[in-house]
Coordinates of C-alpha atoms and ligand atoms in Angstrom, one line a residue:
X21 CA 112.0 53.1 218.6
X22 CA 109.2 50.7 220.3
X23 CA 110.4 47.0 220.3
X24 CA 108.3 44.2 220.9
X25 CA 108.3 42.3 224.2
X26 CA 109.3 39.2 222.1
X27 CA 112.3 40.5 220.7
X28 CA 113.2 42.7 224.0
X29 CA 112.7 39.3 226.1
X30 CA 114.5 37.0 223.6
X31 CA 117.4 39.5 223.6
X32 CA 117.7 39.6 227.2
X33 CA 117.9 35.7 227.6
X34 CA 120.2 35.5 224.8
X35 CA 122.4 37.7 226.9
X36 CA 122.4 36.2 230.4
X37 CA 122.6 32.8 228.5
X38 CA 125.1 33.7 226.3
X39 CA 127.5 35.8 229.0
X40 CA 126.9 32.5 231.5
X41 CA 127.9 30.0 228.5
X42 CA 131.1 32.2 227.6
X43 CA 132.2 33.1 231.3
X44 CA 132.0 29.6 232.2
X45 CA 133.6 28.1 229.1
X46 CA 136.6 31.1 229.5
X47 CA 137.2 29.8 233.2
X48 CA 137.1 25.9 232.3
X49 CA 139.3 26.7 229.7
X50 CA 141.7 28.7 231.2
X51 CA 142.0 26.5 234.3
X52 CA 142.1 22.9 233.2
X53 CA 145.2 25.0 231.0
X54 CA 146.9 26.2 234.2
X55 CA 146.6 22.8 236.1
X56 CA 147.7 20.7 233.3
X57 CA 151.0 22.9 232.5
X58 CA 151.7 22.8 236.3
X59 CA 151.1 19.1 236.2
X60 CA 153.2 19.0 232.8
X61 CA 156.1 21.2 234.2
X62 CA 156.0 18.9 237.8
X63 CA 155.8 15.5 235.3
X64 CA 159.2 17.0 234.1
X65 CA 160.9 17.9 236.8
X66 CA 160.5 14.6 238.1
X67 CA 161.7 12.8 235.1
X68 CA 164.5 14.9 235.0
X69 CA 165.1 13.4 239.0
X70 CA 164.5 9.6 237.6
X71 CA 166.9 10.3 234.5
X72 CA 169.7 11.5 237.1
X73 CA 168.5 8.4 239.4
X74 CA 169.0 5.9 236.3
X75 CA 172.4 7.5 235.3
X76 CA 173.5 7.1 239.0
X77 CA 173.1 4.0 238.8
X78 CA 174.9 2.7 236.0
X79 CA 177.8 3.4 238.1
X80 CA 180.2 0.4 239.5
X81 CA 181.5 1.2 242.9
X82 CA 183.8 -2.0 242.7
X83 CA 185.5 -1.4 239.6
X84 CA 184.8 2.7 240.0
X85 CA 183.6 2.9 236.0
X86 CA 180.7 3.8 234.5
X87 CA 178.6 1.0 232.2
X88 CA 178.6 3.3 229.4
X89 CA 176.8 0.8 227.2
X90 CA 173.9 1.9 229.8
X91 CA 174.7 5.3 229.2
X92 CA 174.2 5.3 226.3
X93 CA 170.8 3.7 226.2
X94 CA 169.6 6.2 228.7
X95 CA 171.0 8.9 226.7
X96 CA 168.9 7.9 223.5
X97 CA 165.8 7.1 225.6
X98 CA 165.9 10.4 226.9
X99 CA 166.5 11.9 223.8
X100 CA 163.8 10.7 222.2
X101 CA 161.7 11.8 224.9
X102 CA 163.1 15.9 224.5
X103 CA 166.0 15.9 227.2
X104 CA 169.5 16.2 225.8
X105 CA 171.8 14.6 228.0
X106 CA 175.3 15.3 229.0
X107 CA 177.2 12.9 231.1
X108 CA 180.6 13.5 232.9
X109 CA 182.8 11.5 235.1
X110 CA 184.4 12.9 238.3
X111 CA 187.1 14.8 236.5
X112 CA 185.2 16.2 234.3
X113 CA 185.7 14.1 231.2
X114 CA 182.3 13.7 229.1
X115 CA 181.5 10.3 229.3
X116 CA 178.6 10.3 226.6
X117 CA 177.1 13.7 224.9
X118 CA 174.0 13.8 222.7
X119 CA 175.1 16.2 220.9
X120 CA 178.2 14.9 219.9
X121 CA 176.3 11.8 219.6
X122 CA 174.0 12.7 217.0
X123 CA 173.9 16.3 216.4
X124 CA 171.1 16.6 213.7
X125 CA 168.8 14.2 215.2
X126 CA 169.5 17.0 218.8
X127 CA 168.7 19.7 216.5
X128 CA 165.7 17.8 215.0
X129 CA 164.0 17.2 218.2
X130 CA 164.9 20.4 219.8
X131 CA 163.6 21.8 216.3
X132 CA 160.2 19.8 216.8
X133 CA 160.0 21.2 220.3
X134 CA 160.1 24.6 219.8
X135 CA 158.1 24.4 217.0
X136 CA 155.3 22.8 218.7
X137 CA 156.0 25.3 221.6
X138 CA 154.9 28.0 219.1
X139 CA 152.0 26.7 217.6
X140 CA 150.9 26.0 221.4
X141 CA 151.5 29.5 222.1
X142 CA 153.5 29.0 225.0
X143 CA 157.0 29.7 223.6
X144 CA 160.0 29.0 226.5
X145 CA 163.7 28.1 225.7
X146 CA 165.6 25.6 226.7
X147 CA 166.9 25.1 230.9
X148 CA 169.8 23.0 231.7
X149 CA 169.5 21.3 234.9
X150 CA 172.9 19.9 236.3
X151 CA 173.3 17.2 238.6
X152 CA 176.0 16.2 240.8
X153 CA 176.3 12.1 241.4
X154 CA 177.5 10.7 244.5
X155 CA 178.3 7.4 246.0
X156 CA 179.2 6.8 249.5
X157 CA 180.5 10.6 250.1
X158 CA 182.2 10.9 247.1
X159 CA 181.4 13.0 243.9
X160 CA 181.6 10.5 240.9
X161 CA 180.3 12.8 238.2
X162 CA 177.3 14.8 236.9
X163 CA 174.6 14.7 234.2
X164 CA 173.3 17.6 232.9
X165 CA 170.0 17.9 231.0
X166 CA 168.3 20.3 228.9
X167 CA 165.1 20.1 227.9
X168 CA 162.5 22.7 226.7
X169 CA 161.2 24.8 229.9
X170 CA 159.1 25.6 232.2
X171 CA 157.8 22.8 230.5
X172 CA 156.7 21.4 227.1
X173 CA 153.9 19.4 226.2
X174 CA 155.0 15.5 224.0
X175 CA 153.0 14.8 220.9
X176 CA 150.4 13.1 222.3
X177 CA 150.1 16.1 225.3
X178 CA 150.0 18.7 222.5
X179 CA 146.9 16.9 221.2
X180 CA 145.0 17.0 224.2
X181 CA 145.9 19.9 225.0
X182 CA 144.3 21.0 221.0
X183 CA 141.2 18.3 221.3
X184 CA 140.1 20.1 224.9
X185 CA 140.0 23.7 223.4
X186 CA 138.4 22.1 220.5
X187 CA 135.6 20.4 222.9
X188 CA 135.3 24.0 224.8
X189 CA 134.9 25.9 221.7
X190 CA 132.4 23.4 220.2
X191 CA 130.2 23.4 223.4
X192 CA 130.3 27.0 223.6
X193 CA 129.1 27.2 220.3
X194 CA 126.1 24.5 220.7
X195 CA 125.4 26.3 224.2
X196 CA 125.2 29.4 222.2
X197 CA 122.8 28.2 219.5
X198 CA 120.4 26.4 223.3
X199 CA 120.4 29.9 224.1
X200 CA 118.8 31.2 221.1
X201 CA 116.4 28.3 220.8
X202 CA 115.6 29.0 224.1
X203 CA 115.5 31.9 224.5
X204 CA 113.4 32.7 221.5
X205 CA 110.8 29.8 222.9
X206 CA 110.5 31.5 226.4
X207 CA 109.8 34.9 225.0
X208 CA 107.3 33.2 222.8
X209 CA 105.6 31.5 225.4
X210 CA 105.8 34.7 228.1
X211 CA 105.0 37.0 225.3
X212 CA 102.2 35.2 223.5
X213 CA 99.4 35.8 226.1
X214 CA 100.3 39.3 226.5
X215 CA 100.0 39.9 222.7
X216 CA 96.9 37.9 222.4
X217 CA 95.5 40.0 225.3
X218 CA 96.7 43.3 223.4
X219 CA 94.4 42.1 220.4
X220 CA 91.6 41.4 222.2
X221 CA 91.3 44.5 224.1
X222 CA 91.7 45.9 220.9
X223 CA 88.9 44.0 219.4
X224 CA 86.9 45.0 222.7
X225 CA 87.8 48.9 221.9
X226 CA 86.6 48.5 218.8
X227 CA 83.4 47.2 220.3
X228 CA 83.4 43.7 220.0
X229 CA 82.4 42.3 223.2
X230 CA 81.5 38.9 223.1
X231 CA 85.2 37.9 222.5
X232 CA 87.0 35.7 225.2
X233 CA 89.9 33.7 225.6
X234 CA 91.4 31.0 226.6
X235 CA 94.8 31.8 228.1
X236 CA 96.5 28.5 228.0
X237 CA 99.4 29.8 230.3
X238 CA 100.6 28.3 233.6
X239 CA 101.5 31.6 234.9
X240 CA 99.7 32.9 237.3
X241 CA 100.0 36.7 236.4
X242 CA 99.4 36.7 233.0
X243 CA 96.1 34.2 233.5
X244 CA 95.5 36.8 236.5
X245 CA 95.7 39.4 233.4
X246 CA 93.9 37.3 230.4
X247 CA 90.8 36.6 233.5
X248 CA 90.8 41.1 234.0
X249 CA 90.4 41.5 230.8
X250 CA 87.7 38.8 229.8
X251 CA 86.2 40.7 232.8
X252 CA 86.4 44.1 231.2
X253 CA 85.0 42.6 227.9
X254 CA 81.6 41.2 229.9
X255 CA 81.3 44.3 232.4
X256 CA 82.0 46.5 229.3
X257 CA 79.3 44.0 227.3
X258 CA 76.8 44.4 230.0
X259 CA 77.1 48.5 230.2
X260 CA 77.1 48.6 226.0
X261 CA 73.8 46.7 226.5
X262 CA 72.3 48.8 229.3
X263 CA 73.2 51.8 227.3
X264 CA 71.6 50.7 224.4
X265 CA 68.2 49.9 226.4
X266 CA 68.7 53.0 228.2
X267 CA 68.2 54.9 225.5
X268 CA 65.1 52.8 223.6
X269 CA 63.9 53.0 227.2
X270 CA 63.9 56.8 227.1
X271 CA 63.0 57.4 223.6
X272 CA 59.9 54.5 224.4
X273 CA 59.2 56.3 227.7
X274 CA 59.2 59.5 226.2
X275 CA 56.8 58.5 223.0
X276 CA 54.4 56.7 224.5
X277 CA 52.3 60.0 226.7
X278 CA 53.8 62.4 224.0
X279 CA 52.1 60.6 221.2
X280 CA 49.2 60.1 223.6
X281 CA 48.7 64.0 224.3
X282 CA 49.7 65.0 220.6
X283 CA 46.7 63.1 218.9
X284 CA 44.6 64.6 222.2
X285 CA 45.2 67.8 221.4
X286 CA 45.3 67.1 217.7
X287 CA 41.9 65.7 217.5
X288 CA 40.1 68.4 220.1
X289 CA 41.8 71.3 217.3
X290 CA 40.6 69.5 214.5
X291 CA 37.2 69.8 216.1
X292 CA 36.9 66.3 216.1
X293 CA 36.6 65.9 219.9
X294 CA 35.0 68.0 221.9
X295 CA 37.2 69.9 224.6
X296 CA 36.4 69.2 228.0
X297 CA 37.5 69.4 231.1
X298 CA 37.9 65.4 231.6
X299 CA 40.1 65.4 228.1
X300 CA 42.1 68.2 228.9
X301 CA 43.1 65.8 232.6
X302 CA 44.0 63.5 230.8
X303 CA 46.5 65.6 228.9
X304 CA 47.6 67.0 231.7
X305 CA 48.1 63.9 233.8
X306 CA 50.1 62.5 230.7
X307 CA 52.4 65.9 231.0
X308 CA 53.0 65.2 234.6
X309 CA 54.3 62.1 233.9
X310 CA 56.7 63.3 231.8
X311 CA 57.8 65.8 234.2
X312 CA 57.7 63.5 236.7
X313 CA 60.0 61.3 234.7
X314 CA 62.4 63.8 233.8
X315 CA 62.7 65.0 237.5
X316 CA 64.0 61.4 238.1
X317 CA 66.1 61.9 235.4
X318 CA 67.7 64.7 236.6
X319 CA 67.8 63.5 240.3
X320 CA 69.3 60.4 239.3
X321 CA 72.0 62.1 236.7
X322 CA 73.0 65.1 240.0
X323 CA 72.9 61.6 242.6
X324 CA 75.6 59.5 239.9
X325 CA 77.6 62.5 239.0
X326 CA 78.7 63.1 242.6
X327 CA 76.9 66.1 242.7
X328 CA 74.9 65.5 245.6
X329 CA 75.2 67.4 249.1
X330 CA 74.1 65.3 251.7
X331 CA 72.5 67.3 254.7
X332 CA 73.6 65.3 257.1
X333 CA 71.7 65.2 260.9
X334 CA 70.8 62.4 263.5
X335 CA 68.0 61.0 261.8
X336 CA 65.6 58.4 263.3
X337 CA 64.9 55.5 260.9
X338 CA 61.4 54.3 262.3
X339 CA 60.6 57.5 262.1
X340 CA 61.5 58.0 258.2
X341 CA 59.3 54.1 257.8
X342 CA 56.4 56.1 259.7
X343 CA 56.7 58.8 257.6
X344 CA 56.6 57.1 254.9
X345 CA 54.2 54.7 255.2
X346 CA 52.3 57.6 256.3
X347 CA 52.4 59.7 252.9
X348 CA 51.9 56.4 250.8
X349 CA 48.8 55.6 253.3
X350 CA 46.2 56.2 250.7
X351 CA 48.1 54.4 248.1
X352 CA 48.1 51.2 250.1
X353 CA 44.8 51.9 250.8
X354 CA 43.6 51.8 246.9
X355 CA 44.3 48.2 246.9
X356 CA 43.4 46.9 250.2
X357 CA 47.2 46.8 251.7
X358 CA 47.8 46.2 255.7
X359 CA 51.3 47.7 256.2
X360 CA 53.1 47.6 259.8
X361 CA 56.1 49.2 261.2
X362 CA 58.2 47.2 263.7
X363 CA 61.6 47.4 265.6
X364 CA 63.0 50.2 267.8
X365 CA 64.4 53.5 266.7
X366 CA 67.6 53.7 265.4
X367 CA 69.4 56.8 265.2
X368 CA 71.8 57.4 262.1
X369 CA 73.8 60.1 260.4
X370 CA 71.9 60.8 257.3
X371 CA 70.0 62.8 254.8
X372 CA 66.9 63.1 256.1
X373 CA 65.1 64.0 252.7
X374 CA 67.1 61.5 251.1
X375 CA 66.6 58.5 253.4
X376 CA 62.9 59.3 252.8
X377 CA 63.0 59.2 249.5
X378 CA 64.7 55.6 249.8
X379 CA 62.2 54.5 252.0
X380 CA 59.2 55.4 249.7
X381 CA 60.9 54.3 246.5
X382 CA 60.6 50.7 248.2
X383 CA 57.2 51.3 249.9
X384 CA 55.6 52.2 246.5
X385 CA 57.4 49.6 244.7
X386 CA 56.1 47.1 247.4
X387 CA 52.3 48.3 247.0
X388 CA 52.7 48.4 243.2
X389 CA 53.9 44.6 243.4
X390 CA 51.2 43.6 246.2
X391 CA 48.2 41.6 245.7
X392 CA 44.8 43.4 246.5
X393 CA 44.8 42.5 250.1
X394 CA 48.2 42.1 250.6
X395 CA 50.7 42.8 253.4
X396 CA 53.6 44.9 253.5
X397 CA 56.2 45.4 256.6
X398 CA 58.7 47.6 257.5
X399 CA 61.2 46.8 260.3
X400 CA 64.0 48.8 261.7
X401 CA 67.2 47.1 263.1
X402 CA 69.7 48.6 265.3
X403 CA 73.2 47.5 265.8
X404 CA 76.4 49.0 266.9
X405 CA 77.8 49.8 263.6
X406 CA 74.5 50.4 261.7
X407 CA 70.9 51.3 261.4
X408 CA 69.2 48.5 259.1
X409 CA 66.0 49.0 257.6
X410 CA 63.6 46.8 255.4
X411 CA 60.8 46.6 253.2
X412 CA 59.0 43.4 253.0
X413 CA 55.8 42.6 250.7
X414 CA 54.2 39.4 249.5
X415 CA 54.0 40.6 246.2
X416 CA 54.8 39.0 243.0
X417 CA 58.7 38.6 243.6
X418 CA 61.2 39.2 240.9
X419 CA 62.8 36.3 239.0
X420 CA 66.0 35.1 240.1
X421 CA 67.9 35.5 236.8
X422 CA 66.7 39.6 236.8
X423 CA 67.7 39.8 241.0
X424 CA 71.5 41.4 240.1
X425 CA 70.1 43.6 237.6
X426 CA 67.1 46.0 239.1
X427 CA 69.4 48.3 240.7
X428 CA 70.2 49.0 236.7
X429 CA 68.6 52.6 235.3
X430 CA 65.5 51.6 233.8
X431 CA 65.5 48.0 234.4
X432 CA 62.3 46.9 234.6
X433 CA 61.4 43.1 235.8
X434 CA 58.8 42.1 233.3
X435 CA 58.5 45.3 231.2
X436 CA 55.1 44.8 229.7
X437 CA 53.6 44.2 234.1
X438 CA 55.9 47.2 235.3
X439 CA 54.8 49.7 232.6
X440 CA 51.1 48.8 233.4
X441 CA 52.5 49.9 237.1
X442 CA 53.6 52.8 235.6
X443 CA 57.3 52.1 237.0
X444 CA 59.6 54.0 234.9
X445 CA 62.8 51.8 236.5
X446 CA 64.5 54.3 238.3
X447 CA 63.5 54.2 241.2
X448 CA 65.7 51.5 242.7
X449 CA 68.6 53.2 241.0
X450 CA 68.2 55.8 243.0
X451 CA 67.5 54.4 246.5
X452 CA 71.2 52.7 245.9
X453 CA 72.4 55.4 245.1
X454 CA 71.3 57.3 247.8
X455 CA 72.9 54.9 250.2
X456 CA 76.1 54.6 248.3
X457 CA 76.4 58.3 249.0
X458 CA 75.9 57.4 252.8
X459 CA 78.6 54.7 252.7
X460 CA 75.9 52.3 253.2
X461 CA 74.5 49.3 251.1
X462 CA 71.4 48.1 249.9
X463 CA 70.4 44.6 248.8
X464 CA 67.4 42.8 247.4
X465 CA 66.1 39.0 248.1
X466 CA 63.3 38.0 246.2
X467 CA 61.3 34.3 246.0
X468 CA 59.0 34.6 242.7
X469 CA 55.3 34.9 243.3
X470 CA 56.1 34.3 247.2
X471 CA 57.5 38.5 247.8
X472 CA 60.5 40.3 248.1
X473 CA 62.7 41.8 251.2
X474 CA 64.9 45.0 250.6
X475 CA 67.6 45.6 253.1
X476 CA 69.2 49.4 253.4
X477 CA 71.9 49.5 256.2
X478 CA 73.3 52.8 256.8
X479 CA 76.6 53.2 258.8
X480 CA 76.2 55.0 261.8
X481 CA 79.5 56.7 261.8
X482 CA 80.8 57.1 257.4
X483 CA 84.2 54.1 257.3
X484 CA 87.2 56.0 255.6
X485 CA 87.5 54.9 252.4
X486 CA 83.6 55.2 251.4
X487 CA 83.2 58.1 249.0
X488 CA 80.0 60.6 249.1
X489 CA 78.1 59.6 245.8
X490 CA 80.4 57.2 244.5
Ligands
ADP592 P1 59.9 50.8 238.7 O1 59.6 52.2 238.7 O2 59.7 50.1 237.4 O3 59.3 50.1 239.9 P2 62.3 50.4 240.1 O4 63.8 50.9 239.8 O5 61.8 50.9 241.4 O6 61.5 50.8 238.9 O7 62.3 48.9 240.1 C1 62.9 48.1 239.1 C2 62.2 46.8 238.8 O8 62.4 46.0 239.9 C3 60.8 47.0 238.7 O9 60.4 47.2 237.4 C4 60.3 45.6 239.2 O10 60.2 44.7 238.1 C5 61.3 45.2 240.2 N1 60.9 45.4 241.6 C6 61.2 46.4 242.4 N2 60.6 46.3 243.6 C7 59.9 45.2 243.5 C8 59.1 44.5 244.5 N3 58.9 45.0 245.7 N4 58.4 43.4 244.1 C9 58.6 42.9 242.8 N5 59.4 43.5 241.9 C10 60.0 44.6 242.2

């Protein structure tokens, strides 16, 4: 059966709280118990010592008799107190005897005694204790006293004894009910975020995005866990929203030469246009745009899905930004573009097909976003780790609040300029791809209406840890 982490936490500091309480209420009890009957049995032997002291002392050595006026004071005293005296002289005689003395009120305290004994659950019996007296060598006579033993606990040591088990019971018990309180309050507050975060990501599964949450908690690994998933909500956001403008994308990429060629054709069957060479260009340019656009596609889909085999050999970058600059040569040339090539050759492990097809993604994206008259440049840097190479126009720059998102499929910078470019917004999905698969990185810096700079650094030698097409 699945228990909540409230009740499972609650339960488990009720337990350690309520085993500390107990064990530490057992062990008071039971030694402030053991100390005070050793201290009661000590207090008694010692009074049985001064009762023996005081008798002694009610002897007169001039006369050689015993005050026994004194003796019997004593006697009562003691009595009263739970030691029955017996006092004889040197030969033996009995001097004084409680018992003969008063035999009921003996058998009334002893009663009270044992009694109390009992309900203190520490029965004994009575000891006798006999003790010789002596003056100056000579044996004068003896006491002997019997009181309740080991020991035994007076009225008012009987109700200590009872108020300190009381006091021990009653904090155990308000100890007890701290523990539930508190524990029931941790849980709460340890268990709350974690629930709360349970509800959002369940929210979130069901597609609600724009939730967030406060996490309110001081610890650090369940704010560490409220922050992840408020993360997963606005990365999850951010992908629902690219997938939904992927596909309008498509669906408006696809329409637009479809429709265009459909009422072509439609019209030159109807008879209403004439069919002519130029028209039937038209159509056919429209169609190869489509292809074109579906070959991305498919490039793009086998690049992501980590089916792409990199042919991998030395490859010279300046020589791919020759290349390429080469084949796009008459592009640039449409609209007036100077482009130059700078820095030294730089030898990496790569693609060679693919790093070209990098390369002229960013060319043709630089001369589609160039002035009439522009200039673009490409420079190749070479360090120790990597071969860097970059595209530089003074085109018309990409806003600063689109910069983190034109490596997105089909993300196009202002839609309505880029379609008249014909840009279908892959191409920069691919180029990062492409270098992703190389373990390498590429990054875009931009300054509105001033131009852009795209940096691709390729490692020269793949770091562990980076995955082919990842
Ligand atoms: P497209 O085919 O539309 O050019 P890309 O993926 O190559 O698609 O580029 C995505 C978007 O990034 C473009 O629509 C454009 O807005 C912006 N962009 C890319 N390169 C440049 C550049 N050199 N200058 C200005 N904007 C650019």
């Amino acid at each position: 059966m699945m228990r909540s982490l409230r009740a499972q936490l609650s339960l488990s500091i009720l337990l350690v709280l309520l085993f500390t309480v107990l064990l530490s209420s057992i062990f008071a009890y039971w030694f402030i118990n053991r100390e005070f009957e050793k201290y009661v049995a000590r207090q008694e032997i010692a009074r049985s010592e001064s009762i023996a002291d005081d008798v002694a002392s009610q002897y007169n050595v001039l006369t050689r008799t015993w005050n026994e006026d004194s003796l019997h004071t004593i006697g009562m005293y003691s009595l009263y107190d739970g030691y029955i005296l017996k006092m004889y002289d040197a030969d033996g005689a009995v001097l004084w005897d409680a018992e003969n003395h008063d035999v009921s009120l003996c058998g009334q305290i002893m009663g009270e005694i044992s009694a109390r004994m009992e309900r203190a659950k520490r029965a004994g019996s009575f000891v006798t204790h006999t003790f010789d007296i002596d003056h100056g060598g000579r044996n004068v006579g003896s006491v002997s006293i019997m009181y309740y033993g080991p020991y035994f606990f007076s009225d008012n040591e009987f109700r200590f004894i009872r108020a300190l088990s009381v006091a021990l019971l009653l904090t155990g018990i308000l100890a007890a009910l701290f523990s539930v309180i508190a524990g029931s309050l941790l849980a709460r507050r340890i268990s709350r975020p974690v629930t709360v975060t349970a509800d959002i990501a369940a929210q979130i599964a069901r597609g609600n995005y724009d939730i967030r949450f406060e996490s309110g908690t001081k610890t650090r690994e369940l704010n560490e866990l409220v922050t992840a998933v408020n993360c997963l909500a606005g990365a999850l956001g951010d992908q629902e929203n690219l997938r939904k403008r992927l596909t309008t994308d498509v669906a408006h990429e696809l329409r637009t030469p479809l429709s265009a060629v459909g009422s072509h054709l439609e019209a030159m069957i109807d008879g209403l246009w004439q069919i002519t060479p130029e028209r039937l260009k038209s159509c056919h340019e429209e169609i190869v745009r489509l292809g074109k656009l579906v070959s991305d596609l498919e490039n793009l889909a086998k690049i992501e899905g980590g089916d792409l085999k990199l042919n991998k050999s030395p490859v010279d970058l300046s020589e791919i930004a020759r290349t390429a600059g080469e084949n796009l040569k008459a592009e640039a040339a449409k609209k007036s573009l100077s482009l130059s090539i700078g820095g030294g050759p730089s030898v990496v492990d790569a693609d060679r097909d693919r790093m070209l097809q990098v390369v002229t993604n960013l060319l043709s994206n630089a001369i589609k976003y160039s002035p009439e008259g522009g200039h673009i440049s490409i420079e190749v840097t070479d360090t120790a780790a990597d071969g860097i190479i970059r595209v530089i126009d003074g085109g018309t720059g990409i806003p600063e609040n689109e910069l983190p998102f034109i490596f997105e499929r089909f993300y196009r910078a202002d839609k309505s300029r880029s379609r008249k470019t014909g840009g279908s917004g892959i191409g920069l999905t691919i180029a990062r791809s492409i270098a992703t698969a190389h373990g390498g990185t590429i990054t875009a810096d931009s300054e509105q209406d001033r131009g852009s700079r795209f940096t691709v650094t390729i490692p020269k030698k793949m770091r562990t840890g980076d995955i082919p097409g990842g």
